[in-house]
Structures are given as C-alpha cells and as structure tokens.
Short mmCIF file of C-alpha atoms in Angstrom, two decimals:
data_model
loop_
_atom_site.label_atom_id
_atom_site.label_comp_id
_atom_site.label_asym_id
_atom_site.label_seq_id
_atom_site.Cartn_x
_atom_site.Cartn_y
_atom_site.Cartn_z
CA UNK A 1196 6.68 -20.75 -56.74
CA UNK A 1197 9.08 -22.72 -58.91
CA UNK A 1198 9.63 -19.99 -61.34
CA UNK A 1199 10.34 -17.52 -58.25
CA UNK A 1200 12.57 -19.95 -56.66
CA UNK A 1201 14.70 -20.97 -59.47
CA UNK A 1202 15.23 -17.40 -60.36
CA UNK A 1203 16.33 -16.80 -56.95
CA UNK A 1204 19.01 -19.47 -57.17
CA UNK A 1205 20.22 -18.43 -60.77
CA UNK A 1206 20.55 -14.62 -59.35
CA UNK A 1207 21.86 -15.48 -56.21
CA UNK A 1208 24.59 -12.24 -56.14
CA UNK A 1209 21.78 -9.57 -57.31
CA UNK A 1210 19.06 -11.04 -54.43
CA UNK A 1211 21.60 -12.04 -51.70
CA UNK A 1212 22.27 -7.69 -52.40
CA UNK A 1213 18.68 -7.04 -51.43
CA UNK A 1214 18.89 -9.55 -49.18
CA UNK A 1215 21.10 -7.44 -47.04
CA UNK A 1216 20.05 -4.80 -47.83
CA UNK A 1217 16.56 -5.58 -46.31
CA UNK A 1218 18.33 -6.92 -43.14
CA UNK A 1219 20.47 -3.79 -42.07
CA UNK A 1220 16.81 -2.08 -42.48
CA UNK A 1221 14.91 -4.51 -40.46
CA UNK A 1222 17.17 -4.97 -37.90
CA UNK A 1223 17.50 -0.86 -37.29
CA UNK A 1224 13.67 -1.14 -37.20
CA UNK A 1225 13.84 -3.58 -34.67
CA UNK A 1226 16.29 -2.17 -32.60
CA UNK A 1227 14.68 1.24 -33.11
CA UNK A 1228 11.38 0.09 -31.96
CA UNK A 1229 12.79 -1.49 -29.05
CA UNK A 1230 14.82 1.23 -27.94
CA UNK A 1231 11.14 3.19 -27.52
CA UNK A 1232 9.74 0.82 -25.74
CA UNK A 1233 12.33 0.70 -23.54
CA UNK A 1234 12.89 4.69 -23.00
CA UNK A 1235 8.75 4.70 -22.47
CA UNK A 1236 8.94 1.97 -19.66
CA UNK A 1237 12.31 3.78 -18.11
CA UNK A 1238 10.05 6.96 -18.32
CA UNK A 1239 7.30 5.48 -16.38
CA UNK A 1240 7.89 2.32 -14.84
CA UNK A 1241 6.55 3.17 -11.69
CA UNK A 1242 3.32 4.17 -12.78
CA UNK A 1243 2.99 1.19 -15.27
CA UNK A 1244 4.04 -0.81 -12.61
CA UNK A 1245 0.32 0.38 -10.36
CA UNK A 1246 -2.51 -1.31 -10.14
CA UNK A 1247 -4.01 2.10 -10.75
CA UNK A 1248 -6.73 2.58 -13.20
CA UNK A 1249 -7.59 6.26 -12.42
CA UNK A 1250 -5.77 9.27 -10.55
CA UNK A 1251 -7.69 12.13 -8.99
CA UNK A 1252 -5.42 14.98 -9.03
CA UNK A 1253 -6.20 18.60 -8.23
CA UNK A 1254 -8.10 20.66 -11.18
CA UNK A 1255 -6.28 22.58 -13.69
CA UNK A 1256 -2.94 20.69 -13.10
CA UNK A 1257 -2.82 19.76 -16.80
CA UNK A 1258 -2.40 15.89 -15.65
CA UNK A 1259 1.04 15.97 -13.96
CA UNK A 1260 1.08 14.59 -10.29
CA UNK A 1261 3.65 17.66 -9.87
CA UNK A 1262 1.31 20.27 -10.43
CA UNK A 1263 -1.18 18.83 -7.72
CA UNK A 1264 -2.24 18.93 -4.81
CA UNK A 1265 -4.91 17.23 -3.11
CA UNK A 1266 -5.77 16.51 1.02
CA UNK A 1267 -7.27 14.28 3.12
CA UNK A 1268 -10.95 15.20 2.68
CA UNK A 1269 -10.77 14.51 -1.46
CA UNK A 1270 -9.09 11.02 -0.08
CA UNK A 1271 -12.09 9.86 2.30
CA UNK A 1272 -14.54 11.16 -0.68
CA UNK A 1273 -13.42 9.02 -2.91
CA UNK A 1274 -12.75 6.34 -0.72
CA UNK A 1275 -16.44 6.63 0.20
CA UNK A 1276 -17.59 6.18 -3.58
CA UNK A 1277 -14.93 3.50 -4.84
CA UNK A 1278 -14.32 2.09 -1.02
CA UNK A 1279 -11.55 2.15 1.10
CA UNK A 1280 -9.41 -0.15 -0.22
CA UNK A 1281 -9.30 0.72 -3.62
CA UNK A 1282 -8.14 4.68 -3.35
CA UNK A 1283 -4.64 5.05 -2.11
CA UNK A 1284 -3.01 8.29 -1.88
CA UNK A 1285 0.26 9.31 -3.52
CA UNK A 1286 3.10 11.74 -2.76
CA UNK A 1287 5.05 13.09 -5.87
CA UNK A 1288 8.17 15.00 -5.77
CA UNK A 1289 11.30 15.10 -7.74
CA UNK A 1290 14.91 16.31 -5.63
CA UNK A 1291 18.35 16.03 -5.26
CA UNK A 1292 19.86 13.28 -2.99
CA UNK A 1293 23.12 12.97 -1.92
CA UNK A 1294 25.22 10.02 0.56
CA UNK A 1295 25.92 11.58 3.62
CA UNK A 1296 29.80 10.44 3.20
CA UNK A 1297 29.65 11.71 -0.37
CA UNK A 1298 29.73 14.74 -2.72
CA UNK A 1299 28.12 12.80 -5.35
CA UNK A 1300 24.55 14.33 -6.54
CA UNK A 1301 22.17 12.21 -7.49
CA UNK A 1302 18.52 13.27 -9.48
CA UNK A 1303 15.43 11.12 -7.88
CA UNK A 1304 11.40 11.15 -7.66
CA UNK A 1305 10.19 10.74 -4.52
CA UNK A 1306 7.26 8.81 -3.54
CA UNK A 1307 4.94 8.54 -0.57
CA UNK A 1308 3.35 5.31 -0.79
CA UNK A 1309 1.24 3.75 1.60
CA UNK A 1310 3.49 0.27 2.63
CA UNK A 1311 1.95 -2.81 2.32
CA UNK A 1312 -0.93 -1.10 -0.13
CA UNK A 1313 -1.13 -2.20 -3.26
CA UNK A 1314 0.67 0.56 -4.24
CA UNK A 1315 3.50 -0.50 -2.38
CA UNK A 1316 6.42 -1.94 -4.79
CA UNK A 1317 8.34 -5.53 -4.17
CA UNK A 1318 11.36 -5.26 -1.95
CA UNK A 1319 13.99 -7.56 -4.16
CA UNK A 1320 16.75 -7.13 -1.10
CA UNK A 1321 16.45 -5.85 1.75
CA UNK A 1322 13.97 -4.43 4.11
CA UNK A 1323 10.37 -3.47 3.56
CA UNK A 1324 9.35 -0.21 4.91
CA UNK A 1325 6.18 0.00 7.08
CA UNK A 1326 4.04 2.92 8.91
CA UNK A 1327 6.31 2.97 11.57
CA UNK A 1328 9.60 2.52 9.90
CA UNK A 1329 10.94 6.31 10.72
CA UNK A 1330 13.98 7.65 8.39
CA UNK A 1331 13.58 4.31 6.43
CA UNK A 1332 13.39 4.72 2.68
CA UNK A 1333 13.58 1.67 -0.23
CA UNK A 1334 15.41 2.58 -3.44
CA UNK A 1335 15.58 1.91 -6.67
CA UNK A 1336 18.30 -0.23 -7.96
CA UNK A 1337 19.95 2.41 -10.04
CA UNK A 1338 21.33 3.73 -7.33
CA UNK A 1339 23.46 0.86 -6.43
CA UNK A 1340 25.88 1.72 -9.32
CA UNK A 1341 26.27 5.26 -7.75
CA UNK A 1342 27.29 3.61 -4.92
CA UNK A 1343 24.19 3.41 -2.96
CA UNK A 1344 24.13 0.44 -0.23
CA UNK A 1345 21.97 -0.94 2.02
CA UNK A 1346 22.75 1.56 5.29
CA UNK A 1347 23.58 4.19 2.78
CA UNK A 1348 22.24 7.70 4.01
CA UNK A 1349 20.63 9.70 1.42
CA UNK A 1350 20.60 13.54 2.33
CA UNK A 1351 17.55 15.77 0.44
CA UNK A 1352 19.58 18.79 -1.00
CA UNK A 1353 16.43 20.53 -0.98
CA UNK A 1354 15.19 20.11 3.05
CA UNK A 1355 18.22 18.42 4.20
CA UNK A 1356 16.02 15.41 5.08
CA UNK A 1357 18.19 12.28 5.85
CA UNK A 1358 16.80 8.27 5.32
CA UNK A 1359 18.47 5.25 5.60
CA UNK A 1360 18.36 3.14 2.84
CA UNK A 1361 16.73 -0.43 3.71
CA UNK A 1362 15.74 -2.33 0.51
CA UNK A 1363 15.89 -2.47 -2.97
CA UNK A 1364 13.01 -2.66 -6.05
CA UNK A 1365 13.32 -3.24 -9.26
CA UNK A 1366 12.52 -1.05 -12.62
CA UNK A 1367 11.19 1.90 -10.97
CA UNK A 1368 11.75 5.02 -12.25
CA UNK A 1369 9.54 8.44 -13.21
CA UNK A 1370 10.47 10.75 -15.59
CA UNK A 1371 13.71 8.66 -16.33
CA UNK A 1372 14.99 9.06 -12.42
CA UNK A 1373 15.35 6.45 -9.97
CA UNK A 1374 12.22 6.10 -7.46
CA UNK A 1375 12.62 6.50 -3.69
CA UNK A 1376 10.03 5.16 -1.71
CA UNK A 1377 8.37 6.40 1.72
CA UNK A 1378 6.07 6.02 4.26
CA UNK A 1379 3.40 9.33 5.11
CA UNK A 1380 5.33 9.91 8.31
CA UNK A 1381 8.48 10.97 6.37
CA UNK A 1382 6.44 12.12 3.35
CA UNK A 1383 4.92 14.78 6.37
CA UNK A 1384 8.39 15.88 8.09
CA UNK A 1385 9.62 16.27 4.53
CA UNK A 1386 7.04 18.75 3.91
CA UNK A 1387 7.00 20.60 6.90
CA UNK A 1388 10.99 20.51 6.52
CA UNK A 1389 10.22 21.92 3.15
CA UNK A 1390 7.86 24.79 4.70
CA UNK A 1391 10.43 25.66 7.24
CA UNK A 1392 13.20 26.40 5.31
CA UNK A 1393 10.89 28.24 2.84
CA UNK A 1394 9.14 30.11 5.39
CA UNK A 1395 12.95 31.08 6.87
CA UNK A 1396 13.55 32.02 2.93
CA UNK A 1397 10.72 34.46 2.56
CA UNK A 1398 11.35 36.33 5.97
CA UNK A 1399 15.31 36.35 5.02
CA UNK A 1400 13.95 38.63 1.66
CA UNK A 1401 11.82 40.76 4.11
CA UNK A 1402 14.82 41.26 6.59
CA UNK A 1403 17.00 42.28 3.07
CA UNK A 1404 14.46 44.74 2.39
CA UNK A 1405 13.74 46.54 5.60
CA UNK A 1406 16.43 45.83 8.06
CA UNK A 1407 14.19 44.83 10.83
CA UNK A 1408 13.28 41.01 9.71
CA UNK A 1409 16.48 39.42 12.33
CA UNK A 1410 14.01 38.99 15.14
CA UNK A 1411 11.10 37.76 13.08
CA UNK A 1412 13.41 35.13 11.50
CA UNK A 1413 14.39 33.70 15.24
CA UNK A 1414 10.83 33.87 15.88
CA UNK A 1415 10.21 32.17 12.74
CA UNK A 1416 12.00 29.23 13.53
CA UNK A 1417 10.77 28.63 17.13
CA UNK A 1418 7.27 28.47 15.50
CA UNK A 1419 8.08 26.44 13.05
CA UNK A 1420 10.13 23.64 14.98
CA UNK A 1421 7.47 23.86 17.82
CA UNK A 1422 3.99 23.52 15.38
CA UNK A 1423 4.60 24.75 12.37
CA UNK A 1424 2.03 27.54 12.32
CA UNK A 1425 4.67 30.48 11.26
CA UNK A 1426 5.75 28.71 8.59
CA UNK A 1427 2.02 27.94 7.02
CA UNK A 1428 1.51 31.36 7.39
CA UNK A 1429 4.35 32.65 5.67
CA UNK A 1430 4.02 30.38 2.82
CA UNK A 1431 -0.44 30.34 2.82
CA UNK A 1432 0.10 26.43 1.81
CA UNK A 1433 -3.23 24.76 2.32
CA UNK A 1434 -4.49 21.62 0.56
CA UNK A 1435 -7.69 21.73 -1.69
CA UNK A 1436 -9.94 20.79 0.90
CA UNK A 1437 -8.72 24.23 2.71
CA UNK A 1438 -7.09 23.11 6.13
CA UNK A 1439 -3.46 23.92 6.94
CA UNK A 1440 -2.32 21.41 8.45
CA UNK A 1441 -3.76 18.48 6.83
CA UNK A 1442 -1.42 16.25 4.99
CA UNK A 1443 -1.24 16.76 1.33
CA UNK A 1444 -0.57 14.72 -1.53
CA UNK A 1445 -0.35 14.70 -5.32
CA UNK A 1446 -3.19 12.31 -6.44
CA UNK A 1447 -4.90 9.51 -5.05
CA UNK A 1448 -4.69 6.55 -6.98
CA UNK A 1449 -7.96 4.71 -7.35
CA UNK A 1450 -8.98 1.01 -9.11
CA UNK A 1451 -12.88 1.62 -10.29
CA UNK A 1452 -14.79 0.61 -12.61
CA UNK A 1453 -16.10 3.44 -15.09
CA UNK A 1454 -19.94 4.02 -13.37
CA UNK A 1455 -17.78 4.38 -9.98
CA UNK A 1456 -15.18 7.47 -12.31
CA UNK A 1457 -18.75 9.11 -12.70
CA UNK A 1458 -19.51 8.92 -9.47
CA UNK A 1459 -16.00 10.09 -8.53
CA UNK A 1460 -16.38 12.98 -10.63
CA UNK A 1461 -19.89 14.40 -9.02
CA UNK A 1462 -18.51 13.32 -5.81
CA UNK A 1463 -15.02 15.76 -6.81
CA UNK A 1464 -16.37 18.52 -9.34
CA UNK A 1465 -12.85 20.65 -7.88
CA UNK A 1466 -10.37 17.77 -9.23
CA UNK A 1467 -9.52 16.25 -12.70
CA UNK A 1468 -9.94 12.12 -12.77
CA UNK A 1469 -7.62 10.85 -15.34
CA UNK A 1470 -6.70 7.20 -16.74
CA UNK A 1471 -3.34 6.06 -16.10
CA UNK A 1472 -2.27 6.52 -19.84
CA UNK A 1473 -3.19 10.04 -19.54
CA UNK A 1474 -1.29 9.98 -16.15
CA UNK A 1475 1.92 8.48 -18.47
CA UNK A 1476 1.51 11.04 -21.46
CA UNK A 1477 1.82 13.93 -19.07
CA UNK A 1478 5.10 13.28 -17.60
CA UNK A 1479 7.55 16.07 -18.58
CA UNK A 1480 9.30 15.27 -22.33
CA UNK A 1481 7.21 11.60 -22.74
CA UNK A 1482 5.21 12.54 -25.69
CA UNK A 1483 8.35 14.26 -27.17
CA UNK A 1484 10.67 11.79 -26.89
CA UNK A 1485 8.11 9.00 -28.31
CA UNK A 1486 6.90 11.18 -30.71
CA UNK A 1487 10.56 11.39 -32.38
CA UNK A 1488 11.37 7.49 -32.03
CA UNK A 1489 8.20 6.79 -33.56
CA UNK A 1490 8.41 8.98 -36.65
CA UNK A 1491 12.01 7.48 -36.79
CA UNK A 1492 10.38 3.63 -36.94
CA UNK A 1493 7.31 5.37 -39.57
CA UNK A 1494 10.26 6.68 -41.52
CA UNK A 1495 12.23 3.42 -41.46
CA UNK A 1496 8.79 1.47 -42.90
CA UNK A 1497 8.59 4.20 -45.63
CA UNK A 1498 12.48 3.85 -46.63
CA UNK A 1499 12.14 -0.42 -46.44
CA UNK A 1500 9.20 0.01 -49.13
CA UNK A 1501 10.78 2.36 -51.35
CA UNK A 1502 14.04 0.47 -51.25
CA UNK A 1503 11.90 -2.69 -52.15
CA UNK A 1504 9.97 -0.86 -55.38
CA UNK A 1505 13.09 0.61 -56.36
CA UNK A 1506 15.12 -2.23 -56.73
CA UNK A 1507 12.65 -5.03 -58.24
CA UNK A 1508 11.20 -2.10 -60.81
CA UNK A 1509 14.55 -2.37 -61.75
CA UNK A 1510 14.67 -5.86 -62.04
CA UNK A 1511 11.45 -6.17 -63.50
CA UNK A 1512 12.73 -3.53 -66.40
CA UNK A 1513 15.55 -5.38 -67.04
CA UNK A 1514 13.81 -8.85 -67.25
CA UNK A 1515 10.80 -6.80 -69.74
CA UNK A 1516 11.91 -9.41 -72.75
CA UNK A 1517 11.90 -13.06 -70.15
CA UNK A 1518 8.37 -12.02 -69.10
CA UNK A 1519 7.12 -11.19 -72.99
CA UNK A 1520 8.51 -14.48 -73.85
CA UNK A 1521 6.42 -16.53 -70.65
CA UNK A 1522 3.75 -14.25 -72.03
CA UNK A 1523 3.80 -14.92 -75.91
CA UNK A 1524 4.08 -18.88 -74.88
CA UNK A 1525 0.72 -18.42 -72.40
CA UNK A 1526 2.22 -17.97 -68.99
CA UNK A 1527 -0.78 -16.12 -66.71
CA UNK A 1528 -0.08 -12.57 -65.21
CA UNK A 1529 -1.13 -13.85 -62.45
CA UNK A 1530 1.35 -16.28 -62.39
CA UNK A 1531 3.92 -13.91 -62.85
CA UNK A 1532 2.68 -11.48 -60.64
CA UNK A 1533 2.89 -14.10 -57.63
CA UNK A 1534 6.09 -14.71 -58.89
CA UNK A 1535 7.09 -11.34 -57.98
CA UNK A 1536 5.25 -11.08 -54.60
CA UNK A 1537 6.85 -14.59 -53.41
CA UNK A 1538 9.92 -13.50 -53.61
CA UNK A 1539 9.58 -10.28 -52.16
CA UNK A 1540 7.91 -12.67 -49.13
CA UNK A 1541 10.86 -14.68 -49.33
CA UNK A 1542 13.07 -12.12 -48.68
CA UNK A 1543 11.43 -10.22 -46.11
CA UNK A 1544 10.36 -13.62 -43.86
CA UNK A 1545 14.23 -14.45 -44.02
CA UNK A 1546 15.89 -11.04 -43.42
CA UNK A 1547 13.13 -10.85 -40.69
CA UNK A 1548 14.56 -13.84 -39.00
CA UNK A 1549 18.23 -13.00 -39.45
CA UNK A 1550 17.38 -9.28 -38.11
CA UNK A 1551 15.50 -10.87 -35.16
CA UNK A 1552 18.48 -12.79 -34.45
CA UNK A 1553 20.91 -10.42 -34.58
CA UNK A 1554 18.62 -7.98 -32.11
CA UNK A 1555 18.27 -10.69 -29.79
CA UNK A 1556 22.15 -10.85 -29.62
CA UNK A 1557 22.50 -7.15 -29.34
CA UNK A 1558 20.20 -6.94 -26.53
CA UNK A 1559 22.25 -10.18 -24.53
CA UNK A 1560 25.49 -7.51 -24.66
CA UNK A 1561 23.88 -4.67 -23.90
CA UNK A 1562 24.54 -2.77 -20.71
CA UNK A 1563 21.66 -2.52 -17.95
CA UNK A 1564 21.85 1.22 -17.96
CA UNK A 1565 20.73 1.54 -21.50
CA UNK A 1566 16.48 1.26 -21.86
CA UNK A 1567 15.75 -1.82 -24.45
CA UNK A 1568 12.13 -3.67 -24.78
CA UNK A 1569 11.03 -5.86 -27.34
CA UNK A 1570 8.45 -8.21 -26.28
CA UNK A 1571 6.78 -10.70 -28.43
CA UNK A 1572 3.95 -9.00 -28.97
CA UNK A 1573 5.94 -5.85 -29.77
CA UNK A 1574 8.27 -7.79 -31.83
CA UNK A 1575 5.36 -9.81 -33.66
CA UNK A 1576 3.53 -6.48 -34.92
CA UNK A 1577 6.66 -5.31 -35.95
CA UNK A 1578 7.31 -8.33 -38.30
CA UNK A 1579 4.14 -8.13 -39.68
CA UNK A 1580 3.95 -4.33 -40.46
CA UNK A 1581 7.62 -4.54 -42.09
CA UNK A 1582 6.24 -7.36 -44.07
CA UNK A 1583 3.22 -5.46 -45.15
CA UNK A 1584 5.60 -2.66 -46.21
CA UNK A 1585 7.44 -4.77 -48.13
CA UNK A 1586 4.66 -6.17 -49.83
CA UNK A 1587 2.94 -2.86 -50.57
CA UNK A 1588 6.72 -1.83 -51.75
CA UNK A 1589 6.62 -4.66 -54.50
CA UNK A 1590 2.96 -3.18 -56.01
CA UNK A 1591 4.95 -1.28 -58.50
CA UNK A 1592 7.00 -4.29 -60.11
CA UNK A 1593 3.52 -6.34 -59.91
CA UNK A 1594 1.71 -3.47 -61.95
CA UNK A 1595 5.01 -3.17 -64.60
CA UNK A 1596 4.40 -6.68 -65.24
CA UNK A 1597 0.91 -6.89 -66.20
CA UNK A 1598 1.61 -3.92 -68.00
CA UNK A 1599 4.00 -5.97 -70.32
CA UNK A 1600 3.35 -7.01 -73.97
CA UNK A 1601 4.13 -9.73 -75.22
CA UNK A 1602 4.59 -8.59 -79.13
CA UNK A 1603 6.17 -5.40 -78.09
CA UNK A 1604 8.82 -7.16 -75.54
CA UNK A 1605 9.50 -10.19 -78.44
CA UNK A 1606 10.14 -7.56 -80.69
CA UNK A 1607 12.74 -5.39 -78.96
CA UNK A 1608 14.48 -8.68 -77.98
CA UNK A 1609 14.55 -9.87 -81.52
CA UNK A 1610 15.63 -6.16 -82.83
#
C-alpha cells in the first residue's frame, strides 16, 4: 500500500488523467443503466405495479393482453381453483383520447379494473371510481401536463365514448402511454360502442358494393342501440367460452401459488397461464428497447476495462527499469503486483463515488417527463460490476510485472 500510494502522490498529473478518465465512463454507465431502468418501469408500470403473479390469457396470443380474449366462464374457472378473491379480470385496450373542448390527441391504454380489487390503483387526488360510478374514469398523471383536469372530458376517437375525469394515480403507464382506468360497466358500453360502429362499418362496405345495403344500415342501428344482436352478428365476436353477449376481457389476473398454476392449467387447457415477467417481456418494443440499453451498459464495462489495461500496460512499460531495481534489491512480485491492483481499486472506489455524485445531481434537475431509476440495489450491482471490470482490466499490467527481470531491466537502465 505505501509503495502504491506514494507513487500516486509523486504522479499526481498522469493518475488524476485516468482518474477522469474513469469518471466520465462510470458516470455514463450509471446514467445509462438508470435510464433503462427507468424506460422498463415507464414501459410497464402498471403491470409491475399488480399484485399479479400469473395472467390467464386466451391461447395462441403470444403473451400480449392485446391479442386476448377471454369471458366470464374462464373467470369463474379459475376463480373456482385459486378462489374468488384472488382472480380478477382485466380489460386491455390502447386508443386515442381527446378533451371534449380540445383538438389535442392524446395516445392512452385503457384499463377495466375491478374498483376497490386489488387490482385497483391508489387515487393520489381526486375521486375513486366504484361499480356504480357511470362515465367516471381515473387518469394517469401524465395527462395533467396535456391539460387534463379533474372534470376534464376525455372523448374515445375510436367509439366516441365520453368519461369524466375524477382522480388521479401515480406512475401508471403500459407500453409507455398513460393508463386510464374503468369500471366493467363502461369497459361493456365501450365495447358494444365499439361493435356498433363496426357493425355500421361492415354493412357501409356491403351497401358500396351492391347498392341495396341503405335499409340494412338503418336497420342495423335500431338493433344495435336496442340489444345489440345485429351488431354481434355482423362482426361474429364471441368470447372463448362461446356466448355473445357475455362480457369479455383480456386476461384475468390471478395471485397462486405454483400447485394452484397446475391446477389452473388442467382446469383451462384452451388458455396460456403466464408469469407476470413474461406478461412484461411481451409488451410491444420492451425486449427491443432493453435489449439495446443493455448492450450499450455491456459495451460501456468492456470499454472501462480496456481503457484501464491500456493505460497502466503503459505505465507499467515505462516503469520496466523501477520494478527491476525493487526486484534486484528483493522486493516480492507479489508485492508489486498488489501494488498495481490497489491502485487500480483506488481509482475506481473514488471515480465511483464522484460518478455517483454527479448522477445523483443529474437526476435532482431532471425533468419528470424523462424515465430515470437507479435504486440502491441497482446502483450497488453496478458499482461492483464496474469495479470487477476494472480489476479484470488491470490483469495485463499485473502479468507484465511478474514477467519482469530483474538483470535484463538493470541492464537496459544502466546501458
């Protein structure tokens, strides 16, 4: 330690270089890993945010809650294995929204959760929804900074749906959009809203086609705002468990225990029981845009150890004559190895702390909108992997110097 130290303060223009250089490359690190964090808990709050442990969703919907569809019969099966409290269903839908007093477009998920389940989020201001609440929605709060208010109406571009906006929750958002929450009553008139206007859609192309489709369309609608039935038929939606009418839903979300996912599974053979990691990994662009960060941050590990070898080989090369003379006059290798490794240490402990510093100042200034995470867990496995690097970068210089003869480096110094 003394002979790595008092090197250190004899050199202090050549290591306060690497110094820095080991600090701009920690603290992108740092930043880098927190910025994926925080774009994979922007991507998925909502469903991190669940109590969940499982999702039933319908088979062959490759894991997304979009592609599914399941009904009330799949619900009271699996209610029956796991019991009723601990399978909640769960309406899925991504739309358009716009205030009624506004042009402004606005890309949200929608979901149907059961209020006062434990699926139901924390209302932060505001008003809770319950079973009753009719036209009542809670919102993320994104949408306050595009101007969304409590009383604000939100209009579906898609249906034309309007709800009032009564609360806010925080950090929940799917597939990077703001959440909207509902009850099953609106979840329902959204989709047979939905049906109408696509049933009206479908007969519209038939009436293009023949000529004769202006009655049927009239007809149409009377059905459809009376029960319904013409626009099932048109469209032939039906839930899993086969009935037309029934409500459907994405997935249920259910908190088991593994023997009770067995059971689910012989009790469901026609859906797909997945984990809620699965569940996150499946949302549309999540493995791609984690994928890139974290080659980025394995990159950024592979650049802070070469950096490291490069520049104490150098070193090492140009000290080959000091370390023949502690050599020739008995000095251990290693001694001299540790040498080498301490100060490596040195420097990466205290361009850790500077970087972790300067991160925690970055991420005071930050703005809200932008995703940043870096817990201490995070940030502790971070440290330690970047120090590992390091170490593992300074291998090289440690091998050069046991490598180092004593006679041979003497003898060039006296030549």
């Amino acid at each position: 330690m003394y002979l790595a130290i008092r090197e250190m303060r004899f050199a202090k223009g050549r290591y306060a270089l690497i110094a820095t250089i080991m600090v701009l490359v920690s603290f992108l690190v740092l930043f880098v890993t927190g910025l994926a964090q925080g774009l994979s808990y922007d991507n998925a709050a909502s469903i991190k945010n669940m109590a969940a442990t499982h999702f039933i969703l319908e088979q062959d919907s490759n894991h997304r809650f979009t592609r599914s569809q399941v009904g009330q019969q799949e619900l009271d099966e699996a209610r029956a294995v796991v019991g009723r409290d601990n399978a909640e269903p769960l309406g899925v839908r991504m739309t358009t929204v716009s205030p009624a007093d506004d042009t402004k477009k606005i890309d949200v998920t929608l979901f149907m959760v059961n209020p006062g389940s434990w699926l139901a989020p924390t209302v932060t201001e505001g008003n809770a929804i319950n079973d009753q609440s009719a036209g009542q929605v809670v919102v993320d709060q994104k949408l306050a900074k595009s101007g969304v208010t409590i009383g604000t109406v939100l209009v579906d571009q898609a249906s034309g749906t309007e709800w009032t906006v009564s609360g806010f929750v925080q950090n929940e958002s799917f597939s990077h959009a703001p959440v909207v929450f509902m009850n099953e009553q609106e979840w329902l008139t959204l989709q047979a809203g939905s049906r109408t206007v696509q049933a009206t859609s479908a007969i519209g192309r038939v009436d293009t086609g023949t000529g004769t489709g202006t009655s049927a369309i009239a007809k149409a609608n009377t059905d459809a705002i009376g029960t319904e039935k013409s626009a099932e038929a048109v469209m032939g939606t039906s839930t899993p468990s086969g009935s037309l009418n029934a409500p459907v839903y994405n997935a249920i979300a259910v908190k088991g225990a593994d023997d009770q996912v067995s059971k689910l599974s012989a009790a469901l053979p026609k859906t797909e029981i997945i984990t809620k990691s699965d569940a996150v990994s499946a949302i549309p662009g999540y493995k791609e845009e984690q994928g890139s960060l974290l080659m980025m941050i394995a990159f950024l590990y592979v650049i802070s150890a070469f950096v490291l070898a490069v520049f104490f080989y150098v070193i090492t090369i140009q000290k080959t004559s000091q370390f023949g003379i502690l050599k020739a006059i008995g000095t251990r290798n290693g001694y001299l190895a540790g040498s080498v490794s301490l100060q490596v240490l040195l420097l990466s402990v205290g361009s850790l702390v500077i970087s972790v510093l300067l991160v925690r100042l970055f991420e005071s200034v930050l703005p809200a909108s932008m995703p940043f995470q870096l817990g201490i867990s995070t940030l502790a496995l971070t440290c330690v992997l970047f120090i590992l690097m390091s170490m593992a970068g300074s291998l090289f210089s440690v091998w050069k110097v046991t490598k180092i003869d004593a006679l041979d480096a003497i003898g060039r110094t006296a030549a």
